[in-house]
CSV table of C-alpha atoms and ligand atoms in Angstrom, one decimal:
chain,number,residue,atom,x,y,z
A,23,UNK,CA,-25.1,-35.8,3.0
A,24,UNK,CA,-21.9,-34.0,4.1
A,25,UNK,CA,-21.1,-33.6,7.8
A,26,UNK,CA,-21.5,-29.8,7.5
A,27,UNK,CA,-24.7,-29.8,5.4
A,28,UNK,CA,-26.9,-28.3,8.2
A,29,UNK,CA,-25.1,-25.0,7.8
A,30,UNK,CA,-26.1,-24.6,4.2
A,31,UNK,CA,-29.4,-23.7,2.7
A,32,UNK,CA,-28.8,-25.7,-0.4
A,33,UNK,CA,-27.3,-29.1,-1.3
A,34,UNK,CA,-23.7,-28.8,-2.5
A,35,UNK,CA,-23.3,-28.6,-6.3
A,36,UNK,CA,-22.0,-31.8,-7.8
A,37,UNK,CA,-19.2,-29.9,-9.6
A,38,UNK,CA,-18.2,-28.2,-6.3
A,39,UNK,CA,-17.8,-31.6,-4.7
A,40,UNK,CA,-16.0,-33.0,-7.7
A,41,UNK,CA,-13.5,-30.2,-7.4
A,42,UNK,CA,-13.0,-30.2,-3.6
A,43,UNK,CA,-13.4,-33.8,-2.6
A,44,UNK,CA,-10.1,-35.7,-1.8
A,45,UNK,CA,-11.5,-39.1,-1.0
A,46,UNK,CA,-10.1,-40.7,-4.2
A,47,UNK,CA,-6.6,-40.1,-3.0
A,48,UNK,CA,-6.7,-39.7,0.7
A,49,UNK,CA,-8.2,-43.1,1.5
A,50,UNK,CA,-4.7,-44.3,1.9
A,51,UNK,CA,-4.6,-42.3,5.2
A,52,UNK,CA,-7.4,-44.6,6.6
A,53,UNK,CA,-5.3,-46.5,9.0
A,54,UNK,CA,-3.4,-43.4,10.2
A,55,UNK,CA,-6.7,-41.6,10.7
A,56,UNK,CA,-8.1,-44.4,12.8
A,57,UNK,CA,-4.9,-44.5,14.9
A,58,UNK,CA,-5.2,-40.7,15.5
A,59,UNK,CA,-9.0,-41.0,16.2
A,60,UNK,CA,-8.4,-43.8,18.8
A,61,UNK,CA,-5.8,-41.6,20.6
A,62,UNK,CA,-8.4,-38.7,20.5
A,63,UNK,CA,-11.1,-41.0,22.1
A,64,UNK,CA,-8.7,-41.9,24.9
A,65,UNK,CA,-8.2,-38.2,25.4
A,66,UNK,CA,-11.9,-37.6,25.5
A,67,UNK,CA,-12.3,-40.3,28.1
A,68,UNK,CA,-9.5,-38.8,30.3
A,69,UNK,CA,-11.2,-35.4,30.0
A,70,UNK,CA,-14.5,-37.0,31.2
A,71,UNK,CA,-16.3,-36.1,27.9
A,72,UNK,CA,-17.1,-39.7,27.2
A,73,UNK,CA,-17.5,-42.4,29.8
A,74,UNK,CA,-15.2,-45.5,29.8
A,75,UNK,CA,-18.1,-47.5,28.3
A,76,UNK,CA,-18.6,-44.9,25.5
A,77,UNK,CA,-14.9,-44.8,24.9
A,78,UNK,CA,-14.8,-48.6,24.4
A,79,UNK,CA,-17.8,-48.3,22.1
A,80,UNK,CA,-16.1,-45.6,20.0
A,81,UNK,CA,-12.9,-47.5,19.8
A,82,UNK,CA,-14.7,-50.7,18.8
A,83,UNK,CA,-16.6,-48.8,16.0
A,84,UNK,CA,-13.3,-47.2,14.8
A,85,UNK,CA,-11.6,-50.6,14.7
A,86,UNK,CA,-14.5,-52.1,12.8
A,87,UNK,CA,-14.5,-49.2,10.4
A,88,UNK,CA,-10.7,-49.7,10.0
A,89,UNK,CA,-11.2,-53.4,9.3
A,90,UNK,CA,-13.9,-52.7,6.7
A,91,UNK,CA,-11.6,-50.3,4.9
A,92,UNK,CA,-8.6,-52.7,5.1
A,93,UNK,CA,-10.8,-55.5,3.6
A,94,UNK,CA,-12.2,-53.2,1.0
A,95,UNK,CA,-15.8,-53.9,2.1
A,96,UNK,CA,-16.4,-50.3,3.4
A,97,UNK,CA,-19.2,-48.7,1.5
A,98,UNK,CA,-18.5,-45.1,0.6
A,99,UNK,CA,-21.5,-42.7,0.3
A,100,UNK,CA,-21.8,-39.7,-2.0
A,101,UNK,CA,-21.5,-37.2,0.8
A,102,UNK,CA,-18.1,-38.7,1.9
A,103,UNK,CA,-15.8,-35.7,1.1
A,104,UNK,CA,-12.6,-37.2,2.4
A,105,UNK,CA,-11.5,-40.3,4.3
A,106,UNK,CA,-11.9,-38.4,7.6
A,107,UNK,CA,-15.6,-37.6,7.1
A,108,UNK,CA,-16.2,-41.1,5.7
A,109,UNK,CA,-14.8,-42.7,8.8
A,110,UNK,CA,-16.7,-40.4,11.2
A,111,UNK,CA,-20.0,-41.0,9.2
A,112,UNK,CA,-19.5,-44.8,9.6
A,113,UNK,CA,-18.7,-44.6,13.3
A,114,UNK,CA,-22.0,-42.7,13.8
A,115,UNK,CA,-23.8,-45.4,11.9
A,116,UNK,CA,-22.2,-48.1,14.1
A,117,UNK,CA,-22.3,-46.3,17.5
A,118,UNK,CA,-25.3,-44.0,17.1
A,119,UNK,CA,-25.3,-41.1,19.6
A,120,UNK,CA,-22.1,-42.1,21.1
A,121,UNK,CA,-20.5,-41.9,17.6
A,122,UNK,CA,-21.7,-38.3,17.5
A,123,UNK,CA,-19.3,-37.5,20.4
A,124,UNK,CA,-16.2,-38.5,18.4
A,125,UNK,CA,-15.4,-35.1,17.0
A,126,UNK,CA,-15.7,-33.2,20.3
A,127,UNK,CA,-12.8,-30.8,20.7
A,128,UNK,CA,-11.3,-31.8,17.4
A,129,UNK,CA,-11.3,-30.3,13.9
A,130,UNK,CA,-10.4,-31.9,10.6
A,131,UNK,CA,-7.6,-29.4,10.6
A,132,UNK,CA,-5.7,-31.0,13.5
A,133,UNK,CA,-7.1,-34.4,12.5
A,134,UNK,CA,-5.6,-34.4,9.0
A,135,UNK,CA,-2.3,-33.0,10.2
A,136,UNK,CA,-2.1,-35.8,12.7
A,137,UNK,CA,-3.0,-38.5,10.2
A,138,UNK,CA,-0.5,-37.2,7.7
A,139,UNK,CA,2.3,-37.1,10.2
A,140,UNK,CA,1.6,-40.7,11.3
A,141,UNK,CA,1.5,-41.8,7.6
A,142,UNK,CA,4.7,-40.0,6.8
A,143,UNK,CA,6.4,-41.5,9.9
A,144,UNK,CA,5.6,-45.0,8.6
A,145,UNK,CA,6.5,-44.3,5.0
A,146,UNK,CA,9.8,-42.6,5.6
A,147,UNK,CA,10.8,-45.5,7.8
A,148,UNK,CA,10.0,-47.9,4.9
A,149,UNK,CA,12.0,-45.7,2.5
A,150,UNK,CA,15.0,-45.6,4.8
A,151,UNK,CA,14.8,-49.5,5.0
A,152,UNK,CA,14.9,-49.7,1.2
A,153,UNK,CA,17.8,-47.3,1.0
A,154,UNK,CA,19.7,-49.5,3.5
A,155,UNK,CA,19.0,-52.5,1.4
A,156,UNK,CA,20.5,-50.8,-1.6
A,157,UNK,CA,23.5,-49.9,0.5
A,158,UNK,CA,23.9,-53.5,1.5
A,159,UNK,CA,23.9,-54.6,-2.1
A,160,UNK,CA,26.5,-51.9,-3.0
A,161,UNK,CA,28.6,-53.2,-0.1
A,162,UNK,CA,28.3,-56.8,-1.3
A,163,UNK,CA,29.3,-55.9,-4.8
A,164,UNK,CA,32.2,-53.8,-3.5
A,165,UNK,CA,33.4,-56.8,-1.5
A,166,UNK,CA,33.1,-59.1,-4.5
A,167,UNK,CA,34.9,-56.7,-6.7
A,168,UNK,CA,38.1,-57.3,-4.7
A,169,UNK,CA,41.2,-55.8,-6.4
A,170,UNK,CA,39.4,-55.0,-9.7
A,171,UNK,CA,39.9,-51.4,-10.9
A,172,UNK,CA,38.5,-49.0,-13.5
A,173,UNK,CA,39.3,-45.6,-14.8
A,174,UNK,CA,37.9,-42.7,-12.6
A,175,UNK,CA,36.7,-39.8,-14.6
A,176,UNK,CA,36.5,-36.0,-14.3
A,177,UNK,CA,34.7,-34.1,-17.0
A,178,UNK,CA,34.0,-37.6,-18.4
A,179,UNK,CA,37.6,-37.8,-19.3
A,180,UNK,CA,39.8,-40.6,-18.0
A,181,UNK,CA,41.6,-39.2,-15.0
A,182,UNK,CA,43.1,-41.7,-12.5
A,183,UNK,CA,42.5,-45.4,-11.8
A,184,UNK,CA,40.2,-46.2,-8.9
A,185,UNK,CA,39.2,-49.5,-7.3
A,186,UNK,CA,35.8,-50.7,-8.6
A,187,UNK,CA,34.8,-51.1,-4.9
A,188,UNK,CA,35.7,-47.4,-4.4
A,189,UNK,CA,33.4,-46.4,-7.2
A,190,UNK,CA,30.5,-48.6,-5.8
A,191,UNK,CA,30.9,-47.3,-2.3
A,192,UNK,CA,30.9,-43.7,-3.5
A,193,UNK,CA,27.2,-44.2,-4.4
A,194,UNK,CA,26.8,-46.0,-1.1
A,195,UNK,CA,28.0,-43.0,0.9
A,196,UNK,CA,25.5,-40.7,-0.9
A,197,UNK,CA,22.8,-43.0,0.4
A,198,UNK,CA,24.2,-42.9,3.9
A,199,UNK,CA,23.5,-39.1,3.9
A,200,UNK,CA,20.0,-39.8,2.4
A,201,UNK,CA,19.2,-42.2,5.3
A,202,UNK,CA,20.6,-39.7,7.8
A,203,UNK,CA,18.4,-37.0,6.4
A,204,UNK,CA,15.3,-39.3,6.6
A,205,UNK,CA,16.0,-39.9,10.3
A,206,UNK,CA,16.4,-36.2,10.9
A,207,UNK,CA,13.1,-35.5,9.2
A,208,UNK,CA,11.5,-38.3,11.1
A,209,UNK,CA,12.7,-36.7,14.3
A,210,UNK,CA,11.2,-33.3,13.4
A,211,UNK,CA,7.9,-34.7,12.2
A,212,UNK,CA,7.3,-36.7,15.3
A,213,UNK,CA,5.3,-33.9,17.0
A,214,UNK,CA,1.6,-34.3,17.6
A,215,UNK,CA,-0.7,-31.5,16.4
A,216,UNK,CA,-3.8,-33.1,17.9
A,217,UNK,CA,-5.6,-30.8,20.3
A,218,UNK,CA,-4.9,-27.7,18.2
A,219,UNK,CA,-8.6,-27.9,17.1
A,220,UNK,CA,-9.6,-25.8,14.1
A,221,UNK,CA,-6.9,-23.2,15.0
A,222,UNK,CA,-7.1,-22.1,18.6
A,223,UNK,CA,-7.2,-25.2,20.9
A,224,UNK,CA,-10.3,-26.1,22.8
A,225,UNK,CA,-12.4,-25.0,25.8
A,226,UNK,CA,-12.7,-28.7,26.7
A,227,UNK,CA,-10.2,-30.0,29.3
A,228,UNK,CA,-8.2,-32.0,26.7
A,229,UNK,CA,-4.5,-32.8,27.3
A,230,UNK,CA,-2.4,-32.6,24.1
A,231,UNK,CA,0.6,-34.0,25.9
A,232,UNK,CA,-1.2,-37.1,26.9
A,233,UNK,CA,-2.5,-37.6,23.4
A,234,UNK,CA,1.0,-37.1,22.0
A,235,UNK,CA,2.3,-39.9,24.1
A,236,UNK,CA,-0.5,-42.2,23.1
A,237,UNK,CA,0.7,-41.7,19.5
A,238,UNK,CA,4.3,-42.5,20.6
A,239,UNK,CA,5.2,-38.9,19.7
A,240,UNK,CA,7.7,-37.4,22.2
A,241,UNK,CA,6.3,-33.9,21.9
A,242,UNK,CA,3.1,-31.9,21.2
A,243,UNK,CA,2.7,-28.7,19.2
A,244,UNK,CA,3.7,-25.5,20.9
A,245,UNK,CA,1.3,-23.2,19.0
A,246,UNK,CA,-2.1,-24.2,17.7
A,247,UNK,CA,-2.0,-21.8,14.7
A,248,UNK,CA,1.3,-23.3,13.6
A,249,UNK,CA,0.2,-26.9,14.4
A,250,UNK,CA,-2.7,-26.9,11.8
A,251,UNK,CA,-0.8,-25.0,9.1
A,252,UNK,CA,2.6,-26.5,9.4
A,253,UNK,CA,3.5,-28.8,6.5
A,254,UNK,CA,7.3,-28.3,6.8
A,255,UNK,CA,7.5,-32.1,7.3
A,256,UNK,CA,6.0,-32.8,3.9
A,257,UNK,CA,8.3,-30.3,2.2
A,258,UNK,CA,11.3,-31.8,4.0
A,259,UNK,CA,10.3,-35.3,3.2
A,260,UNK,CA,9.8,-34.3,-0.4
A,261,UNK,CA,13.3,-32.8,-0.5
A,262,UNK,CA,14.8,-35.9,1.1
A,263,UNK,CA,13.1,-38.0,-1.5
A,264,UNK,CA,14.0,-35.7,-4.4
A,265,UNK,CA,17.6,-35.9,-3.4
A,266,UNK,CA,17.4,-39.7,-3.3
A,267,UNK,CA,16.0,-39.4,-6.8
A,268,UNK,CA,18.9,-37.3,-7.9
A,269,UNK,CA,21.3,-39.9,-6.5
A,270,UNK,CA,19.6,-42.7,-8.2
A,271,UNK,CA,19.5,-40.7,-11.4
A,272,UNK,CA,23.3,-40.4,-11.3
A,273,UNK,CA,23.6,-44.1,-10.9
A,274,UNK,CA,21.2,-44.6,-13.7
A,275,UNK,CA,23.1,-42.3,-16.0
A,276,UNK,CA,26.4,-44.2,-15.3
A,277,UNK,CA,24.8,-47.6,-15.8
A,278,UNK,CA,23.3,-46.5,-19.1
A,279,UNK,CA,26.7,-45.1,-20.2
A,280,UNK,CA,28.9,-47.9,-19.0
A,281,UNK,CA,26.7,-50.5,-20.6
A,282,UNK,CA,27.0,-49.0,-24.1
A,283,UNK,CA,29.1,-50.8,-26.7
A,284,UNK,CA,31.4,-47.9,-26.6
A,285,UNK,CA,32.3,-48.3,-22.9
A,286,UNK,CA,31.2,-51.9,-22.4
A,287,UNK,CA,32.3,-51.9,-18.7
A,288,UNK,CA,28.9,-53.2,-17.5
A,289,UNK,CA,26.7,-56.0,-18.8
A,290,UNK,CA,23.0,-55.9,-17.7
A,291,UNK,CA,21.4,-59.0,-16.5
A,292,UNK,CA,18.7,-60.2,-18.9
A,293,UNK,CA,16.1,-60.0,-16.1
A,294,UNK,CA,16.9,-56.3,-15.6
A,295,UNK,CA,17.1,-55.2,-19.3
A,296,UNK,CA,14.4,-54.7,-21.9
A,297,UNK,CA,14.2,-55.5,-25.6
A,298,UNK,CA,13.2,-53.4,-28.5
A,299,UNK,CA,9.9,-53.8,-30.4
A,300,UNK,CA,11.7,-53.3,-33.7
A,301,UNK,CA,15.4,-53.9,-33.4
A,302,UNK,CA,16.0,-57.6,-32.6
A,303,UNK,CA,19.6,-57.0,-31.4
A,304,UNK,CA,18.7,-54.5,-28.7
A,305,UNK,CA,19.2,-54.9,-24.9
A,306,UNK,CA,18.1,-51.6,-23.4
A,307,UNK,CA,18.9,-50.1,-19.9
A,308,UNK,CA,15.3,-48.9,-19.3
A,309,UNK,CA,15.6,-49.4,-15.5
A,310,UNK,CA,18.6,-47.1,-15.5
A,311,UNK,CA,16.9,-44.6,-17.7
A,312,UNK,CA,13.7,-44.5,-15.6
A,313,UNK,CA,15.8,-44.1,-12.4
A,314,UNK,CA,17.2,-41.1,-14.2
A,315,UNK,CA,13.8,-39.9,-15.5
A,316,UNK,CA,11.9,-40.3,-12.2
A,317,UNK,CA,14.2,-37.7,-10.6
A,318,UNK,CA,12.6,-35.0,-12.7
A,319,UNK,CA,9.2,-36.0,-11.4
A,320,UNK,CA,10.3,-36.1,-7.8
A,321,UNK,CA,11.9,-32.7,-8.1
A,322,UNK,CA,8.5,-31.5,-9.5
A,323,UNK,CA,6.7,-32.9,-6.5
A,324,UNK,CA,8.9,-30.9,-4.2
A,325,UNK,CA,8.9,-27.6,-6.1
A,326,UNK,CA,5.2,-27.8,-6.9
A,327,UNK,CA,4.4,-28.2,-3.2
A,328,UNK,CA,6.7,-25.4,-2.1
A,329,UNK,CA,4.8,-23.2,-4.5
A,330,UNK,CA,1.5,-24.3,-2.9
A,331,UNK,CA,2.8,-23.4,0.6
A,332,UNK,CA,4.2,-20.0,-0.4
A,333,UNK,CA,2.1,-17.1,0.7
A,334,UNK,CA,-0.5,-19.1,2.6
A,335,UNK,CA,-1.9,-17.1,5.5
A,336,UNK,CA,-2.3,-18.7,8.9
A,337,UNK,CA,-3.9,-21.1,9.7
A,338,UNK,CA,-5.6,-23.9,7.8
A,339,UNK,CA,-6.5,-23.2,4.2
A,340,UNK,CA,-7.9,-25.7,1.8
A,341,UNK,CA,-4.8,-25.3,-0.4
A,342,UNK,CA,-3.1,-27.6,2.2
A,343,UNK,CA,-5.1,-30.5,0.8
A,344,UNK,CA,-2.7,-30.3,-2.1
A,345,UNK,CA,0.0,-31.7,0.1
A,346,UNK,CA,-1.2,-35.3,-0.4
A,347,UNK,CA,-0.9,-36.1,-4.1
A,348,UNK,CA,2.7,-35.0,-4.5
A,349,UNK,CA,3.7,-36.7,-1.2
A,350,UNK,CA,2.0,-40.0,-2.1
A,351,UNK,CA,3.5,-39.8,-5.6
A,352,UNK,CA,7.0,-39.2,-4.3
A,353,UNK,CA,6.7,-42.0,-1.7
A,354,UNK,CA,5.4,-44.5,-4.4
A,355,UNK,CA,8.0,-43.6,-7.0
A,356,UNK,CA,11.0,-43.5,-4.8
A,357,UNK,CA,10.1,-46.8,-3.2
A,358,UNK,CA,9.8,-48.4,-6.7
A,359,UNK,CA,13.0,-46.8,-7.8
A,360,UNK,CA,15.1,-47.9,-4.8
A,361,UNK,CA,13.9,-51.5,-5.3
A,362,UNK,CA,14.6,-51.4,-9.0
A,363,UNK,CA,18.0,-49.9,-8.7
A,364,UNK,CA,18.9,-52.5,-6.1
A,365,UNK,CA,17.9,-55.2,-8.6
A,366,UNK,CA,19.9,-53.5,-11.3
A,367,UNK,CA,23.1,-53.1,-9.3
A,368,UNK,CA,22.7,-56.4,-7.6
A,369,UNK,CA,22.8,-58.3,-10.9
A,370,UNK,CA,24.9,-56.2,-13.3
A,371,UNK,CA,28.1,-57.9,-14.3
A,372,UNK,CA,31.4,-56.1,-14.7
A,373,UNK,CA,33.8,-56.6,-17.6
A,374,UNK,CA,36.8,-56.2,-15.3
A,375,UNK,CA,39.3,-56.9,-18.1
A,376,UNK,CA,38.0,-54.1,-20.2
A,377,UNK,CA,37.7,-51.6,-17.3
A,378,UNK,CA,41.3,-52.4,-16.2
A,379,UNK,CA,42.6,-52.1,-19.7
A,380,UNK,CA,41.0,-48.6,-19.9
A,381,UNK,CA,42.5,-47.7,-16.6
A,382,UNK,CA,46.0,-49.0,-17.5
A,383,UNK,CA,46.4,-46.4,-20.2
A,384,UNK,CA,49.8,-44.8,-19.4
A,385,UNK,CA,48.3,-41.3,-19.3
A,386,UNK,CA,46.4,-42.2,-16.2
A,387,UNK,CA,49.6,-42.4,-14.1
A,388,UNK,CA,50.6,-38.9,-15.0
A,389,UNK,CA,49.9,-37.4,-11.6
A,390,UNK,CA,51.6,-40.4,-9.9
A,391,UNK,CA,54.7,-39.7,-12.1
A,392,UNK,CA,54.6,-36.1,-11.0
A,393,UNK,CA,54.3,-37.1,-7.4
A,394,UNK,CA,57.2,-39.5,-7.7
A,395,UNK,CA,59.3,-36.5,-8.6
A,396,UNK,CA,57.8,-34.5,-5.8
A,397,UNK,CA,58.9,-37.2,-3.3
A,398,UNK,CA,62.4,-36.7,-4.7
A,399,UNK,CA,62.4,-33.0,-4.0
A,400,UNK,CA,61.1,-31.5,-7.3
A,401,UNK,CA,58.6,-28.7,-6.8
A,402,UNK,CA,55.1,-29.9,-7.9
A,403,UNK,CA,54.7,-27.2,-10.6
A,404,UNK,CA,57.9,-28.2,-12.2
A,405,UNK,CA,57.1,-31.9,-11.9
A,406,UNK,CA,53.7,-31.2,-13.5
A,407,UNK,CA,55.4,-29.4,-16.4
A,408,UNK,CA,57.9,-32.2,-16.9
A,409,UNK,CA,55.2,-34.9,-17.1
A,410,UNK,CA,52.9,-32.9,-19.2
A,411,UNK,CA,55.7,-32.4,-21.7
A,412,UNK,CA,56.5,-36.1,-21.7
A,413,UNK,CA,52.8,-37.0,-22.3
A,414,UNK,CA,52.6,-34.5,-25.2
A,415,UNK,CA,55.8,-35.8,-26.7
A,416,UNK,CA,54.6,-39.4,-26.4
A,417,UNK,CA,51.3,-38.5,-28.2
A,418,UNK,CA,52.9,-36.3,-30.9
A,419,UNK,CA,55.8,-38.5,-31.8
A,420,UNK,CA,53.9,-41.7,-31.1
A,421,UNK,CA,56.7,-43.0,-28.8
A,422,UNK,CA,55.6,-45.1,-25.8
A,423,UNK,CA,55.8,-43.2,-22.6
A,424,UNK,CA,58.0,-45.9,-21.1
A,425,UNK,CA,60.7,-45.2,-23.6
A,426,UNK,CA,60.7,-41.5,-22.9
A,427,UNK,CA,60.7,-42.0,-19.1
A,428,UNK,CA,63.6,-44.4,-19.3
A,429,UNK,CA,65.6,-41.9,-21.2
A,430,UNK,CA,64.7,-38.9,-19.1
A,431,UNK,CA,67.3,-37.6,-16.6
A,432,UNK,CA,64.7,-37.0,-13.8
A,433,UNK,CA,63.2,-40.5,-14.2
A,434,UNK,CA,65.3,-43.3,-15.6
A,435,UNK,CA,64.7,-47.0,-15.2
A,436,UNK,CA,63.5,-46.8,-11.6
A,437,UNK,CA,60.3,-45.0,-12.6
A,438,UNK,CA,59.2,-47.7,-15.0
A,439,UNK,CA,57.5,-49.8,-12.4
A,440,UNK,CA,55.0,-46.9,-12.1
A,441,UNK,CA,53.7,-47.9,-15.5
A,442,UNK,CA,53.1,-51.5,-14.5
A,443,UNK,CA,49.3,-52.3,-14.6
A,444,UNK,CA,47.6,-51.2,-11.4
A,445,UNK,CA,50.8,-50.0,-9.7
A,446,UNK,CA,49.8,-46.4,-9.6
A,447,UNK,CA,46.6,-47.3,-7.8
A,448,UNK,CA,48.4,-49.0,-5.0
A,449,UNK,CA,50.1,-45.7,-4.2
A,450,UNK,CA,46.8,-44.0,-3.3
A,451,UNK,CA,47.1,-44.8,0.4
A,452,UNK,CA,45.7,-41.6,2.0
A,453,UNK,CA,42.5,-41.9,4.0
A,454,UNK,CA,39.4,-42.1,1.9
A,455,UNK,CA,41.5,-42.6,-1.3
A,456,UNK,CA,41.0,-45.0,-4.1
A,457,UNK,CA,43.8,-47.5,-3.5
A,458,UNK,CA,43.3,-51.0,-2.0
A,459,UNK,CA,44.5,-50.3,1.6
A,460,UNK,CA,42.4,-47.1,2.0
A,461,UNK,CA,39.4,-48.8,0.4
A,462,UNK,CA,39.7,-51.7,2.8
A,463,UNK,CA,39.5,-49.3,5.8
A,464,UNK,CA,36.7,-47.4,4.1
A,465,UNK,CA,34.7,-50.6,3.6
A,466,UNK,CA,34.9,-51.3,7.3
A,467,UNK,CA,33.7,-47.9,8.1
A,468,UNK,CA,30.9,-48.2,5.6
A,469,UNK,CA,29.8,-51.5,7.1
A,470,UNK,CA,29.8,-50.3,10.6
A,471,UNK,CA,27.8,-47.2,9.6
A,472,UNK,CA,25.3,-49.6,8.0
A,473,UNK,CA,24.9,-51.5,11.2
A,474,UNK,CA,24.4,-48.2,13.2
A,475,UNK,CA,21.8,-47.1,10.7
A,476,UNK,CA,20.0,-50.5,10.8
A,477,UNK,CA,19.7,-50.0,14.6
A,478,UNK,CA,18.4,-46.5,14.1
A,479,UNK,CA,15.8,-47.9,11.8
A,480,UNK,CA,14.8,-50.5,14.3
A,481,UNK,CA,14.2,-47.8,16.8
A,482,UNK,CA,11.6,-46.3,14.4
A,483,UNK,CA,9.9,-49.5,13.6
A,484,UNK,CA,9.5,-51.0,17.1
B,30,LIG,N1,-9.4,-33.1,3.2
B,30,LIG,C1,-9.0,-32.0,3.9
B,30,LIG,C2,-7.4,-31.8,3.7
B,30,LIG,O1,-6.8,-32.7,3.3
B,30,LIG,C3,-9.3,-32.1,5.4
B,30,LIG,C4,-9.3,-30.9,6.1
B,30,LIG,C5,-10.5,-30.1,5.7
B,30,LIG,N2,-10.7,-29.0,6.6
B,30,LIG,C6,-11.5,-28.0,6.3
B,30,LIG,N3,-11.5,-27.0,7.2
B,30,LIG,N4,-12.2,-28.0,5.2
B,30,LIG,O2,-6.8,-30.8,4.1
């Protein structure tokens, strides 16, 4: 029997229950629901609605129900519509009439909003931790890369040489912003909706501020209508996760590209590559490809849920139950992806010789040659034209650029050192640039930001 059966003249249709029940996916909110319910019981006790003895009995029944669920010995009944009603039903079985007091001054509307916030708080903290681990791996690989360099690309055309460490840290900084966004979302979601009731609060002397502090939430809702209908935190979390997915997707694309025979900059570790069922020679970058592919799904979780929210009147509507599956899916997939990409990048090996050879192509020092002239007083546009003409001539006449430079009145022999392998790179000294000195400073800043973010994370887990 459902909790609301007494209102109806007939038993619910099986097909109606099949369509509306959410138990099969919202059971993962069990621990969060119990936590919210225990805080509510303390509130009922403070308000004098239950005695201290009754309160202890309710908490005991809730804890036992929580244990049964955690140990998978909880017996679900056909009338259990969702995890919230299943828990309340069990508490009534365990605590009898006292159990029947649990839902005083509360609705499933504020109850589910509370449970989902608590669950999101825990999950976003875990995701931030996984992102930080991936950042630590990128930092380790950047340190190991030392002076190795590679071509940097624009439009997928070789552009300028960059340190391999610079390339790796570029992906690391994107994750720094992801982690920062997760902390900002955590800050905004840490507001208790408990006490908003169905939509209007309660005539019982409950204290939502007190309940918020029991839940370690620094604030309570300001408006009960808003409290039960607000799922901004889910949408925000889905955006944060989708953008992490986009970042991992870009890493995946590059790993797939750079491990082709055509590039051959990266070699995948055997434990992180897959074989082909037909082609014996194949070693496939499936992890990289799935990291790329999952982004589509994560974006879908976000956009689908935004469409669910659009146009909903205040306050609670059952549409809001559709918040859970996209959110759970996004949490699961991004967690798997962060771990997998960490494994992939932690074990990939770099063919430094090949990357450096590609970066040593004389054309990649073109802008450095132009800037060499600028430093000697030549206006940049003129310098650009001179170098462009030299590059064209070198290609058309198949004459090495060095010969043309040596013979050129604006350059001469002095400029030849610019063509030495890696010499152009050392000249990128400006802050945030791709040369060794700048990257050393960048690496320090990255490392100290990582420490700061680890401390921020610790403040969410304690
Ligand atoms: N399972 C429901 C949800 O996830 C719980 C809230 C139901 N509230 C209601 N008024 N029917 O949203």
